[in-house]
Phi, psi and omega in degrees: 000310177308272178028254148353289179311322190268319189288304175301346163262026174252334156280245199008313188286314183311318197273332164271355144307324143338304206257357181271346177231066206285010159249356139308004214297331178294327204304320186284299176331307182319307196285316198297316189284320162288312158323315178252027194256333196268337171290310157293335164309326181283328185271325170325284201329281176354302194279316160327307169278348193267315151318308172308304186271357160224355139145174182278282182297349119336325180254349160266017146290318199272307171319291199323332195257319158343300124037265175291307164275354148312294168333310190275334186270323200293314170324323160283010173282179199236153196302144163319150167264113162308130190248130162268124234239171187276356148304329169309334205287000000 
């Protein structure tokens, strides 16, 4: 379920990268996804030795929320700006 839970902010993060560099999308999806696919990679052990020492479920409890504070910082972001561009003219 944490899982899950971790995994779902990640589209969300992709489809507003998306929309902020929209001639851009592929390019960005890349960086939104490696980034965070290469962030979990790095911190699994971490979460592992920290699993070890209070137990797995404390710490997908813990997992779990992560999430959740995603949520509160993605809400200060603040709207996109239209940029107008000389093809627009």
């Amino acid at each position: 379920m944490s899982g899950f839970l971790l995994l779902a902010t990640l589209f969300p993060a992709v489809a507003l990268a998306q929309k902020i560099v929209p001639k851009g999308r592929s390019l960005v999806s890349s960086i939104v996804m490696g980034l965070a696919l290469g962030t979990a990679g790095i911190l699994m052990p971490l979460a592992g030795m920290m699993a070890d020492a209070f137990g797995i479920r404390a710490i997908l409890r813990c997992i779990a929320f992560i999430p959740m504070a995603a949520l509160v910082l993605i809400y200060f972001l603040p709207e996109p700006v239209k940029v107008i561009e000389f093809s627009d003219l």
